[in-house]
Coordinates of C-alpha atoms in Angstrom, one line a residue:
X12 CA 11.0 18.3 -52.5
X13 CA 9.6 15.9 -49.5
X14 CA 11.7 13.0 -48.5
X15 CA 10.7 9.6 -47.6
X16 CA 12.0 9.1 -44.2
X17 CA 15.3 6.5 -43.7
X18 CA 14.7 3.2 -42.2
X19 CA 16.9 4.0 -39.2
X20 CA 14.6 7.5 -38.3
X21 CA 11.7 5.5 -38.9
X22 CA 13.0 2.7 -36.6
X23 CA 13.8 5.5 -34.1
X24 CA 11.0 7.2 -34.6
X25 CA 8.8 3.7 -33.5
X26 CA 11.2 2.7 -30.6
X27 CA 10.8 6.3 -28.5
X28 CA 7.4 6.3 -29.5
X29 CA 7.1 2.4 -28.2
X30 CA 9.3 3.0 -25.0
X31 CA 7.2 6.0 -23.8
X32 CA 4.4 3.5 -24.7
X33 CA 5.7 0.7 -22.5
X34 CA 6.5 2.9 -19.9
X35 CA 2.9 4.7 -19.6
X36 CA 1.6 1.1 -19.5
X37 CA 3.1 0.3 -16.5
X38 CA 1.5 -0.1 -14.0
X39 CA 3.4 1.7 -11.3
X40 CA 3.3 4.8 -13.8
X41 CA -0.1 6.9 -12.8
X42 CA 0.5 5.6 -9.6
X43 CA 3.9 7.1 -8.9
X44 CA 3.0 10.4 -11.4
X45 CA 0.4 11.7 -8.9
X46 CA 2.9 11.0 -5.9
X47 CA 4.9 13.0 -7.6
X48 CA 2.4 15.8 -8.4
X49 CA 1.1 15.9 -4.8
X50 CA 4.8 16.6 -3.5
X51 CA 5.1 19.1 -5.8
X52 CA 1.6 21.1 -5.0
X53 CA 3.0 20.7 -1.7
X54 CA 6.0 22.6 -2.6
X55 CA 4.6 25.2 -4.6
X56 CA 2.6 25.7 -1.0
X57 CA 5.4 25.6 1.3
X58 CA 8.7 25.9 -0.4
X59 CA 10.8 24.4 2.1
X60 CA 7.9 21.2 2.0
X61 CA 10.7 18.6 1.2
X62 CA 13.7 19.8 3.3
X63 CA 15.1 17.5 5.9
X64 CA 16.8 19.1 9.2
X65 CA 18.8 17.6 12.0
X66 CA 17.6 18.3 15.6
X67 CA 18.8 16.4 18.5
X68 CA 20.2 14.0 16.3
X69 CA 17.0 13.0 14.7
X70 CA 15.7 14.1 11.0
X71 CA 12.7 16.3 10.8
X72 CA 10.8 17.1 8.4
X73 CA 7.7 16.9 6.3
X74 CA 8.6 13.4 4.0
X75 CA 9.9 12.2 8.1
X76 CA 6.6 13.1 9.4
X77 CA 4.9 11.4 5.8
X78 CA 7.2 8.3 6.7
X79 CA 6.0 8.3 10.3
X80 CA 2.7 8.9 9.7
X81 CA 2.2 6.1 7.1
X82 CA 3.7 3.1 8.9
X83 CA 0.5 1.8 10.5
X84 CA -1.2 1.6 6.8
X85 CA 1.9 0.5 5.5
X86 CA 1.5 -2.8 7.8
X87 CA -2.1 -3.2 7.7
X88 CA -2.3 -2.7 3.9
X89 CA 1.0 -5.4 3.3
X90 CA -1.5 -8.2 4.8
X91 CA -4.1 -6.7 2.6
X92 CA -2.3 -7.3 -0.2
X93 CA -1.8 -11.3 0.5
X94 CA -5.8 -11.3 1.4
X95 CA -6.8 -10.1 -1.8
X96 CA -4.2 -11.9 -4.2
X97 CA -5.7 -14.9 -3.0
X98 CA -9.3 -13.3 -4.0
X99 CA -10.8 -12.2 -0.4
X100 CA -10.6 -9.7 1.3
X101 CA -10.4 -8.2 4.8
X102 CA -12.6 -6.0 6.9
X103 CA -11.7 -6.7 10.5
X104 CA -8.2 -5.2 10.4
X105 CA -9.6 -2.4 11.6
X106 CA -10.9 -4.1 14.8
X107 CA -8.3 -5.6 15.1
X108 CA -5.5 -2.4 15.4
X109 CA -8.4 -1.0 18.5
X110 CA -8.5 -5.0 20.0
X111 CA -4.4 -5.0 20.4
X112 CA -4.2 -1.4 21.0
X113 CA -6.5 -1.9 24.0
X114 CA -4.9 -5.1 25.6
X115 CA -1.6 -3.8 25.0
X116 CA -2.4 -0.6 27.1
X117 CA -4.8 -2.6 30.1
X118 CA -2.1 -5.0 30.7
X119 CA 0.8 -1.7 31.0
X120 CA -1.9 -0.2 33.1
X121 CA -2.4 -2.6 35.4
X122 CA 1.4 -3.3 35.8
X123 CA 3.1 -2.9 39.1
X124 CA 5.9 -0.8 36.8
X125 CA 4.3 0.1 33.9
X126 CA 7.8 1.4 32.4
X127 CA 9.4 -2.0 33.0
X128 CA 10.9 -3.0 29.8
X129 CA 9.5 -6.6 30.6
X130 CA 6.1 -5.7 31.1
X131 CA 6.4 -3.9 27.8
X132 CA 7.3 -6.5 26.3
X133 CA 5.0 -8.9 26.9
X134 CA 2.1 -6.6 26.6
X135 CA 3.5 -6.2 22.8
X136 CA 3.9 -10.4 23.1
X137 CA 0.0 -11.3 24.0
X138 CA -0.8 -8.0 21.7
X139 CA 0.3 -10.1 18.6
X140 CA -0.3 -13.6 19.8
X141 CA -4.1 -11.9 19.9
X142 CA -4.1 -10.7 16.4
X143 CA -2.7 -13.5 15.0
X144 CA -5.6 -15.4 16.5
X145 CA -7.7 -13.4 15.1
X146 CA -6.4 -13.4 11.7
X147 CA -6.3 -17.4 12.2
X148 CA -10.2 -17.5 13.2
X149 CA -10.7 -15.5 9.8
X150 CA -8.5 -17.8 8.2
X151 CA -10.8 -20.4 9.3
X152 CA -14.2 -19.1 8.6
X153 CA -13.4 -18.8 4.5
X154 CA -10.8 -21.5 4.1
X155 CA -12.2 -24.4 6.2
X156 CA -16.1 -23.2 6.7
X157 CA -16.2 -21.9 3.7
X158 CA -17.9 -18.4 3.9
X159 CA -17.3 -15.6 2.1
X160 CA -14.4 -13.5 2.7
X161 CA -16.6 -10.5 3.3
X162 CA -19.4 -11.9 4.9
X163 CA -16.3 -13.8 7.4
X164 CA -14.5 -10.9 8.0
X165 CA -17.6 -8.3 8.7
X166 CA -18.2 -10.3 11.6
X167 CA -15.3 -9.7 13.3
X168 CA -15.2 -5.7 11.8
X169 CA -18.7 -5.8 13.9
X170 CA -17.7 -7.6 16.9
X171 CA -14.7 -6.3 17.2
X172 CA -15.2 -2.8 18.3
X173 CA -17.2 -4.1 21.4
X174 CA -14.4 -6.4 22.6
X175 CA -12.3 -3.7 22.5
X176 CA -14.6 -1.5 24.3
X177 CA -15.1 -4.8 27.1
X178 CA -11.3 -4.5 27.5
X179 CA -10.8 -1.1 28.2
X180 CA -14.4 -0.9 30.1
X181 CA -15.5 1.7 28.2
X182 CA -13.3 4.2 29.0
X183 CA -10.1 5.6 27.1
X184 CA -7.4 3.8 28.6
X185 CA -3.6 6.0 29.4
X186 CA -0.7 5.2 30.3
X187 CA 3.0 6.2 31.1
X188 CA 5.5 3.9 30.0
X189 CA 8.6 5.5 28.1
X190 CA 9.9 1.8 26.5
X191 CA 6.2 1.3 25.4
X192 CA 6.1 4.9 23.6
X193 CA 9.6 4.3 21.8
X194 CA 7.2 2.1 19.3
X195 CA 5.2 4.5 18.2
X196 CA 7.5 8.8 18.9
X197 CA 10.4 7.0 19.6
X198 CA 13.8 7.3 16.7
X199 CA 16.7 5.4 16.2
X200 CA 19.7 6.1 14.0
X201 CA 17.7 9.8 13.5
X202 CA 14.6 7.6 11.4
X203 CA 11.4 7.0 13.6
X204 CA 11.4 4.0 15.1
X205 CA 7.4 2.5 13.5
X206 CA 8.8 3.6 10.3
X207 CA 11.8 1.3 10.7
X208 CA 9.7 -1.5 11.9
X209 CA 7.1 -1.0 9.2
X210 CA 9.4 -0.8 6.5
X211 CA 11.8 -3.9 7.9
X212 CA 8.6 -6.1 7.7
X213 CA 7.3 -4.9 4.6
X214 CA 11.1 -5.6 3.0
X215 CA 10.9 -9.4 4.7
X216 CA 7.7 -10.4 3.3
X217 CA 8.9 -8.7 -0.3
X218 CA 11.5 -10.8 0.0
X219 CA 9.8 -14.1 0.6
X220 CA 7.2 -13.9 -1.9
X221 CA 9.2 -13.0 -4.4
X222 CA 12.4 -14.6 -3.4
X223 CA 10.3 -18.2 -2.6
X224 CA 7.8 -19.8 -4.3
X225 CA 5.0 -18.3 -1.7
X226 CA 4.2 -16.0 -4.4
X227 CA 3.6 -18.0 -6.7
X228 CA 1.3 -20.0 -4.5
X229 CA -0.1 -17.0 -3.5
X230 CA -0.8 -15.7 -7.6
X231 CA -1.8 -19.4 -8.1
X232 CA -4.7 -19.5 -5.8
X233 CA -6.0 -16.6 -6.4
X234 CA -6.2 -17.1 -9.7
X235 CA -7.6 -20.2 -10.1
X236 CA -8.3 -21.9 -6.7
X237 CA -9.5 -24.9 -8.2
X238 CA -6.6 -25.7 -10.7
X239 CA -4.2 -24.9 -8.1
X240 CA -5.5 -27.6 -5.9
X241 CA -5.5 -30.0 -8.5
X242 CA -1.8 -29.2 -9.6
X243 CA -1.3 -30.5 -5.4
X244 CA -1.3 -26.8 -3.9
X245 CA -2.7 -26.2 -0.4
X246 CA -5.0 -23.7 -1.6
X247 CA -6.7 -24.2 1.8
X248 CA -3.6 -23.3 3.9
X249 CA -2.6 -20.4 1.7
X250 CA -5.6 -19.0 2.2
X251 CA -5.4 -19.7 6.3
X252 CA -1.9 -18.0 6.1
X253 CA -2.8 -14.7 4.1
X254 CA -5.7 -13.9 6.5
X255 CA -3.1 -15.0 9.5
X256 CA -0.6 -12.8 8.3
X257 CA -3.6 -10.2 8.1
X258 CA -4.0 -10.5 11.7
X259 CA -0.5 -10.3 12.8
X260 CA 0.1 -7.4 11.3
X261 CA -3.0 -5.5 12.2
X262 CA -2.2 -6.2 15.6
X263 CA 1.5 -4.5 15.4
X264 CA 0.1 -1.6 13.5
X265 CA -2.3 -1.2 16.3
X266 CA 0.6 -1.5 18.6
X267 CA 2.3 1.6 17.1
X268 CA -0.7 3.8 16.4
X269 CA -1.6 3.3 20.6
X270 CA 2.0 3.8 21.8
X271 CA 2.2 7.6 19.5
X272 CA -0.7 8.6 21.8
X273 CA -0.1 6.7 24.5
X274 CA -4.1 5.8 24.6
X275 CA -6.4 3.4 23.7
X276 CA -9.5 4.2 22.2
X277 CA -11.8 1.3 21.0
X278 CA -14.0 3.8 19.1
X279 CA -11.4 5.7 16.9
X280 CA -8.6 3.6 17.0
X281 CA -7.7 2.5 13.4
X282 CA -11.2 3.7 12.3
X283 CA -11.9 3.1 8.4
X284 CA -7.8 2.0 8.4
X285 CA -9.4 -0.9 6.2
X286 CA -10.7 1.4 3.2
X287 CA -7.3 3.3 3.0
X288 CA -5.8 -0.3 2.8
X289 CA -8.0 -1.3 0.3
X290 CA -7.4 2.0 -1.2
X291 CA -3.6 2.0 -1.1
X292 CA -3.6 -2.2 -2.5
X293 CA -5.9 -1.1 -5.4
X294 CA -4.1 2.3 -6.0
X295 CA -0.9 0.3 -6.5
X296 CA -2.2 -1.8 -9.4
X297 CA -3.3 -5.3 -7.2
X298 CA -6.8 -6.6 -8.5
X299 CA -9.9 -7.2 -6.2
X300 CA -10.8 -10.3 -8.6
X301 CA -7.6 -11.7 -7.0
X302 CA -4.4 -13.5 -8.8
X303 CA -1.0 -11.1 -9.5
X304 CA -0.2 -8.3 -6.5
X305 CA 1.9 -5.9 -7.0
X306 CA 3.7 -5.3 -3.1
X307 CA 5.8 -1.9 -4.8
X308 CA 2.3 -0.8 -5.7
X309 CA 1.1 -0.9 -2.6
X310 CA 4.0 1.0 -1.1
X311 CA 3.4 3.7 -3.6
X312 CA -0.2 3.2 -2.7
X313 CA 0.3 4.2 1.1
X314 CA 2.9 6.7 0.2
X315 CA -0.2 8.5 -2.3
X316 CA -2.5 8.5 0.7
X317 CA -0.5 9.4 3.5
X318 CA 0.7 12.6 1.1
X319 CA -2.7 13.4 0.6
X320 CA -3.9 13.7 3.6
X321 CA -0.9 15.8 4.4
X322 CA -1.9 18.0 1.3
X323 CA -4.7 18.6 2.8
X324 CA -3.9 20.1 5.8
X325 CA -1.4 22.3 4.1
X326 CA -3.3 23.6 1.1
X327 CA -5.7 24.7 4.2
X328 CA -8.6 22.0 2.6
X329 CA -11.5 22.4 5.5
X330 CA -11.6 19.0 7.0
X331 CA -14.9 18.3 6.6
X332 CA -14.4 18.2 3.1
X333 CA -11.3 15.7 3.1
X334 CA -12.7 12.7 2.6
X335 CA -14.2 14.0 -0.5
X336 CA -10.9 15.6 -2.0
X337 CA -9.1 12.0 -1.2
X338 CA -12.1 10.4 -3.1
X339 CA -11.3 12.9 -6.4
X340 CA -7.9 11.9 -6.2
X341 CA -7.9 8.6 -5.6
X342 CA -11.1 8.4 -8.1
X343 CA -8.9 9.9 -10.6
X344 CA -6.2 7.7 -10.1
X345 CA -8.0 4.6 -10.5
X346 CA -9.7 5.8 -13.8
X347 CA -6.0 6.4 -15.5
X348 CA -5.0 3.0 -14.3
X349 CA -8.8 1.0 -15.7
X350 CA -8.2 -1.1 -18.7
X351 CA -9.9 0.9 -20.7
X352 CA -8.2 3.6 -20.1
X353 CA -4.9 1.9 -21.1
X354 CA -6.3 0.1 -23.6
X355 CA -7.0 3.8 -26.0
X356 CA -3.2 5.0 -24.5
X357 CA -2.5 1.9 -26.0
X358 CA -3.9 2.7 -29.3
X359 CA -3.3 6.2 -29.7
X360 CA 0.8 5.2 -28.7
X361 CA 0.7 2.6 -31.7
X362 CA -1.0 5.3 -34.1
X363 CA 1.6 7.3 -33.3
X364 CA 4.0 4.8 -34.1
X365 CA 2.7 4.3 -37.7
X366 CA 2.6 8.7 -38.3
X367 CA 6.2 8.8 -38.2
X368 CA 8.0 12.1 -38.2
X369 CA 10.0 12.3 -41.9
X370 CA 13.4 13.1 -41.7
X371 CA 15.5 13.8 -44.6
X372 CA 18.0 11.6 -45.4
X373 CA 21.6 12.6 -46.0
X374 CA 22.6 10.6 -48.1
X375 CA 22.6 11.4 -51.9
X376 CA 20.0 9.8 -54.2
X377 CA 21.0 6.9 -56.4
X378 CA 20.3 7.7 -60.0
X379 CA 21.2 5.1 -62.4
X380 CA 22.7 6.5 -65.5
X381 CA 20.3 4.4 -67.7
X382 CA 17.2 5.7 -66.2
X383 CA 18.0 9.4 -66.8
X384 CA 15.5 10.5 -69.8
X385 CA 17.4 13.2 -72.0

């Protein structure tokens, strides 16, 4: 004869049935479960995909050369991040990785000793001073002129490609300079030194908007720019700092991506770097509409693309049809995360919830002696 479940299964029934809920619903889930599922189609692939070895005192490796690899996008997409909490958005970074690429290598060029430590230096020096001008002229455009973040930002993205072919002539500009290329191939403590650099920075700025009340600022403009100035924020300088931040770190990721090649090409140099930023921001659970960002999205964001296009190669995908595979992925990654998407998880969660599993009790009826009918 069927049993009524207890309270307690009940109860325990609900509470698994509401933490896998609450855990689906977050909104780092879909993004990490396909990180994970692209490492493992990698390992089904190549068996040994995710083993580390020591050579020369440095770690190699596939999730090494995935670390490596990703560091440019992991700078270029943190200052993404900030430009679209606030509700804009950035299309020059791309110019602006080929623009410090290419001053950085004319200046090393044209050095008496191109493998001075000092002239590396301050080609890296007048390298960032340039992006973070850059960042601070966008800054200026949509905070103090007004314009739109798109319409401000695709006029650098346009212009910015010739500068950086005025600086290099033309031409695809070499150099040999040991210092400058331990940036990019260099290692240090057996990690590679951009991915130490990338991933230092990225920690720092974690740290100060959520650690500070920059975030908040940040979350505040973006999500209502016109409250927040009334409440006595600087919405204007916010805005000025995201897109200067932008800049700054554009420029370094530029910086790196030149000194592992040791060239500077205006033409390819960071070319469509700003889609897999906005990619990698959006992937991570950060909203173009602006308001709360999500920096550990993004990370997992960067990580999704730079294992893709890693998959890629190793599933032996024909690279003309890349760009298309990273569209289905990241098209289907997108879709799990959409509000609608979570909202019937949602639902189907709670119904499950309310069809509880019965579970016979073990404990012995209670039949009164006055209600048993001879």
């Amino acid at each position: 004869m069927p049993t009524s479940p207890t309270p307690a299964a009940a109860g325990h029934a609900h509470g698994e049935s509401g933490g896998l809920g609450a855990v689906a619903r977050h909104h780092l889930f879909w993004p990490v479960l396909a990180l994970v599922a692209l490492l493992a189609v990698n390992t089904a692939v190549r068996p040994g995909f995710l083993s580390v070895s020591i050579l020369d005192d440095h770690l190699f490796g596939s999730p090494i050369d995935i670390l490596r690899n990703c560091a440019p996008l992991m700078l270029v997409a943190l200052g993404m991040s900030l430009v679209i909490a606030t509700r804009g958005i950035d299309l020059s970074v791309g110019a602006v990785v080929a623009i410090s690429g290419a001053v950085a290598l004319t200046f090393i060029a044209g050095a008496p000793d191109p493998a001075s430590p000092t002239t590396v230096f301050l080609a890296i020096g007048m390298a960032l001073v340039l992006g973070l001008v850059l960042g601070v002229w966008n800054g200026f455009l949509v905070s103090v002129l007004g314009i739109q973040p798109i319409i401000a930002t695709l006029i650098l993205m346009t212009a910015g490609r010739g500068v950086a072919m005025l600086i290099t002539e033309g031409q695809i500009t070499t150099v040999t300079s040991a210092p400058f290329k331990t940036l990019g191939a260099g290692y240090w403590l057996g990690l590679p030194v951009a991915t130490l650099v990338a991933f230092g920075v990225f920690g720092l700025v974690a740290l100060l908007v959520r650690r500070t009340a920059l975030g908040m600022l940040v979350e505040s403009v973006g999500i209502n720019p016109s409250a927040s100035r009334l409440a006595g924020v600087r919405a204007r300088t916010i805005v000025w700092t995201v897109f200067a931040l932008s800049g700054l770190f554009s420029g370094l990721a530029g910086l790196i991506l030149s000194s592992n090649v040791m060239a500077a090409d205006a033409n390819n140099a960071g070319l469509f770097i700003e889609l897999d930023a906005i990619l990698a921001v959006v992937i991570g659970g950060t909203s173009l509409a602006g308001g709360k960002f999500s920096l550990s999205g993004t990370f997992v964001g960067v990580l999704i693309i730079a294992t893709l296009s890693l998959t890629v190669t190793n599933v032996g995908i024909s690279p003309l049809v890349t760009p298309l595979f990273k569209a289905l992925v990241v098209a289907a990654v997108t879709l799990l995360q959409s509000p609608v998407m979570r909202r019937k998880l949602a639902e189907r969660t709670r119904r499950r919830g309310r069809t509880a599993p019965v579970v016979p009790s073990d404990k012995p009826a209670d039949v009164s002696t006055d209600k048993v009918v001879a």
